[in-house]
PDB file of C-alpha atoms in Angstrom:
ATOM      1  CA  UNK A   1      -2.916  30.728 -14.688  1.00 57.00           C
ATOM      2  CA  UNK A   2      -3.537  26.950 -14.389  1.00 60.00           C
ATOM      3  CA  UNK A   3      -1.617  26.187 -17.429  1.00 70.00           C
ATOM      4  CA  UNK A   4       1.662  27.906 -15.589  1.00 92.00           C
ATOM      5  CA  UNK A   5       0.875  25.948 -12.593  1.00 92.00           C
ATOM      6  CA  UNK A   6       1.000  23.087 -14.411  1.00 91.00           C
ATOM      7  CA  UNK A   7       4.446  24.298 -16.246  1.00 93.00           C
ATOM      8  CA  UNK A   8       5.534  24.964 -12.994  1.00 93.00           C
ATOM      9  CA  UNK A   9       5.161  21.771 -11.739  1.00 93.00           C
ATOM     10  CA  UNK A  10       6.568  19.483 -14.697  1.00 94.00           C
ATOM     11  CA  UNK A  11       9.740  21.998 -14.089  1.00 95.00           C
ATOM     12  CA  UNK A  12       9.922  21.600 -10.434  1.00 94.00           C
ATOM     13  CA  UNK A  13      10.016  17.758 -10.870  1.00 90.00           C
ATOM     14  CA  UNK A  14      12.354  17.593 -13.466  1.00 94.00           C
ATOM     15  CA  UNK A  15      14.555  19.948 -11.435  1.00 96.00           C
ATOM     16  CA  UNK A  16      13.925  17.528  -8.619  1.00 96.00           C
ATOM     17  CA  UNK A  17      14.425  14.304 -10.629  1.00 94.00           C
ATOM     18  CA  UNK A  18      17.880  16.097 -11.863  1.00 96.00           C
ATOM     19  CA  UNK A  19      19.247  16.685  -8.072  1.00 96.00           C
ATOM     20  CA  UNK A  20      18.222  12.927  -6.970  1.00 95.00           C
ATOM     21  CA  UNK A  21      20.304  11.004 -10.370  1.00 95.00           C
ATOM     22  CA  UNK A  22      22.759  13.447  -8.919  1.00 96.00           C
ATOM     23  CA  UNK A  23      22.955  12.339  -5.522  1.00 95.00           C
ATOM     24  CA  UNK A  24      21.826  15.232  -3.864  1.00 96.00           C
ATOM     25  CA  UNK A  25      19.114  14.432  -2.539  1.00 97.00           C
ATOM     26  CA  UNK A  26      18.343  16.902   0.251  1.00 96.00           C
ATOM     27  CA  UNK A  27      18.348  19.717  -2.523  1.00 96.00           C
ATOM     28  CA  UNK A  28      16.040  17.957  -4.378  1.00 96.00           C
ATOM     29  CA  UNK A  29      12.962  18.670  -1.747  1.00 96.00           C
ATOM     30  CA  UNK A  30      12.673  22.592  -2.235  1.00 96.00           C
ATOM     31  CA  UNK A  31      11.716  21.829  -6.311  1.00 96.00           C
ATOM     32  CA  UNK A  32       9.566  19.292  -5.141  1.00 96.00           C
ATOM     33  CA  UNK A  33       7.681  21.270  -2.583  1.00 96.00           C
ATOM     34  CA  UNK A  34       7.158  23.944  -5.139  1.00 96.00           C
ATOM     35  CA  UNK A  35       5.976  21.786  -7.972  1.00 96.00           C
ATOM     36  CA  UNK A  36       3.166  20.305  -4.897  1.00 95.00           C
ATOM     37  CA  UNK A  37       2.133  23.674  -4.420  1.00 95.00           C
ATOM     38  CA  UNK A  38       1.760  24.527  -7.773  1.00 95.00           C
ATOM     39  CA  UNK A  39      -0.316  21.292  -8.796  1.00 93.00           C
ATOM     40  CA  UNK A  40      -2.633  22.840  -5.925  1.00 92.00           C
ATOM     41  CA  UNK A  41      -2.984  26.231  -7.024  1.00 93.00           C
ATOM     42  CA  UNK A  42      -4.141  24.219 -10.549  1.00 92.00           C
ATOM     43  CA  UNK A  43      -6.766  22.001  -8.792  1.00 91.00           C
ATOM     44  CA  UNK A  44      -4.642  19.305  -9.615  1.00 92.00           C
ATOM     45  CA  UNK A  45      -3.543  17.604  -6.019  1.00 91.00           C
ATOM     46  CA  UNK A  46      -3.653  14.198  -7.988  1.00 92.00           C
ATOM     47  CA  UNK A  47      -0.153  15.718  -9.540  1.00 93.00           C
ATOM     48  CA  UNK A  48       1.212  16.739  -6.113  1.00 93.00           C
ATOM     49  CA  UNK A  49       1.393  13.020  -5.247  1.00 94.00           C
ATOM     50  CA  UNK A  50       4.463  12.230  -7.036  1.00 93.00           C
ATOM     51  CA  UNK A  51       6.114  15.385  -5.342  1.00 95.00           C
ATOM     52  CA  UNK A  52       5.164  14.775  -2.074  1.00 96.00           C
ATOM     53  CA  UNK A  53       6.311  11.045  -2.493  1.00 96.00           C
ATOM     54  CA  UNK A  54       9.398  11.520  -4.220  1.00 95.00           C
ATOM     55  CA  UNK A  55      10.931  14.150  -1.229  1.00 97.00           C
ATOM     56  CA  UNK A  56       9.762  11.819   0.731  1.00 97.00           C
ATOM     57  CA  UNK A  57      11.610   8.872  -1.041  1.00 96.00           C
ATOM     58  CA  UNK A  58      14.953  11.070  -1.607  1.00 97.00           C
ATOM     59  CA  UNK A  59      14.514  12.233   2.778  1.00 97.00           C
ATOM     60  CA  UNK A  60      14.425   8.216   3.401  1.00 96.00           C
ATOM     61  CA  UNK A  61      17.298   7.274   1.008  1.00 95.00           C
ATOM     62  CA  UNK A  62      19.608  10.035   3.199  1.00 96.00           C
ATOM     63  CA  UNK A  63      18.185   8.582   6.669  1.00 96.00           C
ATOM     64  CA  UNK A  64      15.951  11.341   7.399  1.00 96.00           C
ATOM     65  CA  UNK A  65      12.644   9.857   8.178  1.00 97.00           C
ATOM     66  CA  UNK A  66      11.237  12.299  10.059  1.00 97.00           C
ATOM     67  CA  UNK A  67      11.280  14.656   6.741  1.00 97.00           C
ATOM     68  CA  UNK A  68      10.062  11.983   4.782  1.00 98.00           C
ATOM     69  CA  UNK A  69       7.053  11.285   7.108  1.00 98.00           C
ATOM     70  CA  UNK A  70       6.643  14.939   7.219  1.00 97.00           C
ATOM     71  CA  UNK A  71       6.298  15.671   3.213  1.00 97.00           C
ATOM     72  CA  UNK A  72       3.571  11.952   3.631  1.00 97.00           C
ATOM     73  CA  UNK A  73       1.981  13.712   6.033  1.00 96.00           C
ATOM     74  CA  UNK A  74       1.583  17.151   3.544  1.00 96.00           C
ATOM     75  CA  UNK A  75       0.796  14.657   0.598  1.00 95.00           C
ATOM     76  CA  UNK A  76      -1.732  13.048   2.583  1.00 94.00           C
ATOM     77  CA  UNK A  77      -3.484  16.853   3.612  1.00 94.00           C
ATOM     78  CA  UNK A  78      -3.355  17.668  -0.535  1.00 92.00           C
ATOM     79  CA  UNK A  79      -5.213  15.139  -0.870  1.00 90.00           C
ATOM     80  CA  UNK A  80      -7.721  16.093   1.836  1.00 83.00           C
ATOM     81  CA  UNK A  81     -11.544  15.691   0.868  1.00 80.00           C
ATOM     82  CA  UNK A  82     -10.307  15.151  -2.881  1.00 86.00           C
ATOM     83  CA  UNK A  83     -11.647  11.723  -3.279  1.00 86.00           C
ATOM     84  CA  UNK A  84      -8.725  10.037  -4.241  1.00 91.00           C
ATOM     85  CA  UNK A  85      -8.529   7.328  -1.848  1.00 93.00           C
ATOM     86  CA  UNK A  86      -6.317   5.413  -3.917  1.00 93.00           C
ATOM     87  CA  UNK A  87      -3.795   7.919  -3.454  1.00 95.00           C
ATOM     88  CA  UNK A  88      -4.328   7.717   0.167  1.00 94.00           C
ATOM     89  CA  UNK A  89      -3.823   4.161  -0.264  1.00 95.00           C
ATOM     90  CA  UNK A  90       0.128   4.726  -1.562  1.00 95.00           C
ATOM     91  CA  UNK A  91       0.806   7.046   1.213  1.00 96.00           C
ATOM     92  CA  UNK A  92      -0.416   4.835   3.996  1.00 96.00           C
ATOM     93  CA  UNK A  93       1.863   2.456   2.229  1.00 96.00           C
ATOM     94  CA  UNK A  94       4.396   4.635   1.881  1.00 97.00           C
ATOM     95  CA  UNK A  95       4.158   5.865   6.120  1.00 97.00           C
ATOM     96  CA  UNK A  96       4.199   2.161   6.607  1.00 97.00           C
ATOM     97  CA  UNK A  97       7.575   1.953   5.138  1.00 96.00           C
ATOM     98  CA  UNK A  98       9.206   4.748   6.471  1.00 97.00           C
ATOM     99  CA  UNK A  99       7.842   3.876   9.918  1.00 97.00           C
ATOM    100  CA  UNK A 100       9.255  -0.062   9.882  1.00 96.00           C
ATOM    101  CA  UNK A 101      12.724   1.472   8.550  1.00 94.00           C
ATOM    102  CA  UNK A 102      12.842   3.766  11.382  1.00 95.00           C
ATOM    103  CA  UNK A 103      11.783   1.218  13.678  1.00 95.00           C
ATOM    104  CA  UNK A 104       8.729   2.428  15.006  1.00 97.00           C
ATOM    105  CA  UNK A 105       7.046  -1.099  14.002  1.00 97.00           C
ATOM    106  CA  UNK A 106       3.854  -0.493  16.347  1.00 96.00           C
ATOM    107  CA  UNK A 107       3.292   2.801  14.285  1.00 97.00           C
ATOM    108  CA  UNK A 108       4.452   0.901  11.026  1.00 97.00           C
ATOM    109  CA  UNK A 109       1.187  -1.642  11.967  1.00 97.00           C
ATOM    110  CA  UNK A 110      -0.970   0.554  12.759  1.00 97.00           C
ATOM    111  CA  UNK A 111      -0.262   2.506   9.077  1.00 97.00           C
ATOM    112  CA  UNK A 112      -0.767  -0.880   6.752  1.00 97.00           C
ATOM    113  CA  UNK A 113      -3.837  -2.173   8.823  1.00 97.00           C
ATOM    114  CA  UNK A 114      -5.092   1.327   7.742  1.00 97.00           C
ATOM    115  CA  UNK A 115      -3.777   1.235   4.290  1.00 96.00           C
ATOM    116  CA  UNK A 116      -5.263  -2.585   4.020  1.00 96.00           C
ATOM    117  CA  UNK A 117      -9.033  -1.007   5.217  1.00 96.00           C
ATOM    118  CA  UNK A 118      -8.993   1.520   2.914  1.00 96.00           C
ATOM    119  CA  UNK A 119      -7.938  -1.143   0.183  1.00 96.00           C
ATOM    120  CA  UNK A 120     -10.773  -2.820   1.276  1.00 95.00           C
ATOM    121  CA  UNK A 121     -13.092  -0.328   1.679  1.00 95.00           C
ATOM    122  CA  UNK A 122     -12.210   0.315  -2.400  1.00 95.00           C
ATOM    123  CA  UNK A 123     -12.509  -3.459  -3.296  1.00 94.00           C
ATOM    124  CA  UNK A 124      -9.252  -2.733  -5.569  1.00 93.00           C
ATOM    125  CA  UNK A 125      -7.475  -6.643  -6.144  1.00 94.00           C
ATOM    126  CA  UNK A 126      -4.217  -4.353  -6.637  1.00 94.00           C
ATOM    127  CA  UNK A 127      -4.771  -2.349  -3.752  1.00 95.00           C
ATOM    128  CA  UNK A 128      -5.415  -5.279  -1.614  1.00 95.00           C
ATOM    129  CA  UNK A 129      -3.125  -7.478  -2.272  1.00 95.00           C
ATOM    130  CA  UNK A 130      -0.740  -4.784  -1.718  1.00 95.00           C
ATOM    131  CA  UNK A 131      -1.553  -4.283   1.687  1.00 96.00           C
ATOM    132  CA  UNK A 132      -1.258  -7.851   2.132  1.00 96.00           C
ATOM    133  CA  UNK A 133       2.227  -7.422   0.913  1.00 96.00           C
ATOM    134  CA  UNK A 134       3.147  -4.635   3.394  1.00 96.00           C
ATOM    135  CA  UNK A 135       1.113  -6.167   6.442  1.00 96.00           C
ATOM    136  CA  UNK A 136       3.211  -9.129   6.076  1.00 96.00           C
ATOM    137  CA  UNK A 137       6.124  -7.239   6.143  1.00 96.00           C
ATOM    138  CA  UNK A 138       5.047  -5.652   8.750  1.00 97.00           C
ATOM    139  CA  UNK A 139       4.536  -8.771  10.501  1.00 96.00           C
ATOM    140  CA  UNK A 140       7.721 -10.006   9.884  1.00 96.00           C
ATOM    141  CA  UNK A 141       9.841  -6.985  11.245  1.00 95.00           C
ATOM    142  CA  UNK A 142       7.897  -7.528  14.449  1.00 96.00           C
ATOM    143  CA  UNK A 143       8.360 -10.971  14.711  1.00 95.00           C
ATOM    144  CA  UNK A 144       5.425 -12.572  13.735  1.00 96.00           C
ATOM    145  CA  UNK A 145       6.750 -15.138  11.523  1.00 96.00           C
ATOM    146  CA  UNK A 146       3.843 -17.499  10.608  1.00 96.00           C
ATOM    147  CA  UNK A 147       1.440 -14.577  10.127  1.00 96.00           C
ATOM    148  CA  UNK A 148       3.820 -12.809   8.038  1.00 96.00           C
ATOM    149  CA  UNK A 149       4.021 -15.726   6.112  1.00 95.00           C
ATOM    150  CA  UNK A 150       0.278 -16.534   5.352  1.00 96.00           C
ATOM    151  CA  UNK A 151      -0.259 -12.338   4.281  1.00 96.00           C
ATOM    152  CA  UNK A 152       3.081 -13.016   2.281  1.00 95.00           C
ATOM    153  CA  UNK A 153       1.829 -15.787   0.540  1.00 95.00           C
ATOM    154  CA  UNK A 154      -1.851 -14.090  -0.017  1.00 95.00           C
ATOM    155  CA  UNK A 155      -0.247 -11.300  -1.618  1.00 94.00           C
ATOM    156  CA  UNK A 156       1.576 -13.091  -4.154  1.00 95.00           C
ATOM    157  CA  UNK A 157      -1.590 -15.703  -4.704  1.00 94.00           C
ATOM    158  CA  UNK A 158      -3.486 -12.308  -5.367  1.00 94.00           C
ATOM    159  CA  UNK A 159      -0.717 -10.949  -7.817  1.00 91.00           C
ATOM    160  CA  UNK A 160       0.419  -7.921  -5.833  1.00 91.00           C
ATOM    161  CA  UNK A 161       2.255  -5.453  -8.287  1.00 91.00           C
ATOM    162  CA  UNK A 162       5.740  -6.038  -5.659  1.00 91.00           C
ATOM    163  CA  UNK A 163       9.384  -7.523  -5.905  1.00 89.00           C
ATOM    164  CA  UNK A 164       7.971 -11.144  -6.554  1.00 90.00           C
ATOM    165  CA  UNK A 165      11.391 -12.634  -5.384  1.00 90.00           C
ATOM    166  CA  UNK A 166      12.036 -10.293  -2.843  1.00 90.00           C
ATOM    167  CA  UNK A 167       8.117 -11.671  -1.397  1.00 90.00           C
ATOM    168  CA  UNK A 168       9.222 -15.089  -1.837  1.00 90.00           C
ATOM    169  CA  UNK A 169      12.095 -14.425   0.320  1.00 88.00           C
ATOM    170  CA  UNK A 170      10.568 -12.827   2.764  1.00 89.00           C
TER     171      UNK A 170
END
């Protein structure tokens, strides 16, 4: 049975992967919520990640970040007890985004201070310096220019896996 889960789910992304090049994005969550469920049936919730993120990537790119924080918040519950931290790492990364472009900043904070603990807590130089990265963005859509600057920095000193220029600009 696990082997059709697993089918399932490589068809349900493809399927999903095929709607977004096409534009349409919103019809791209119901393969994508299938293919998650399947990579759970098969034990396999480090698979459902790239569902869960993707809807939640093709929700944001159509304005609807209320969707998209709901399919982080299912990712996040997959993941639940797994032991895949780094995972949880990307989706607290991934809230923290959705939550600045909404313009709920105070939530957006309170998201990468938790993604940058976790980090952290996993003593992961990638992981970190991400954080770093998306505290200082953070930072910078609230206002707080000089500390947004100094995490900025850090995260390029530390070689965070980002949009160097887009950092630098920042």
């Amino acid at each position: 049975q696990h082997g059709n889960d697993l089918l399932e789910h490589m068809i349900g992304h493809a399927r999903a992967f095929s709607l977004i090049r096409r534009g349409r994005f919103e019809e791209s969550y119901w393969p994508q919520i299938e293919a998650a469920a399947a990579c759970q049936r098969a034990g396999r919730p480090d698979l459902s990640y790239g569902c869960w993120v993707n809807a939640a990537c093709a929700a944001a790119c159509i304005g609807d970040f209320g969707r998209a924080l709901e399919f982080i918040d299912r990712g996040m519950a997959a993941l639940g007890g797994s032991g895949l931290a780094t995972l949880e790492v990307h989706f607290l990364a991934a809230r923290a985004h959705v939550l600045m472009r909404s313009g709920r900043l105070g939530e957006a904070r309170a998201a990468s201070e938790e993604e940058r603990r976790l980090a952290e807590r996993l003593d992961n130089p990638a992981l970190l310096a991400t954080s770093e990265h998306d505290c200082g963005l953070v930072s910078l859509a609230l206002g707080d220019y000089g500390h947004a600057a100094r995490l900025l920095a850090t995260a390029l000193e530390h070689d965070a896996p980002v949009n160097r220029p887009l950092a630098r600009l920042a």
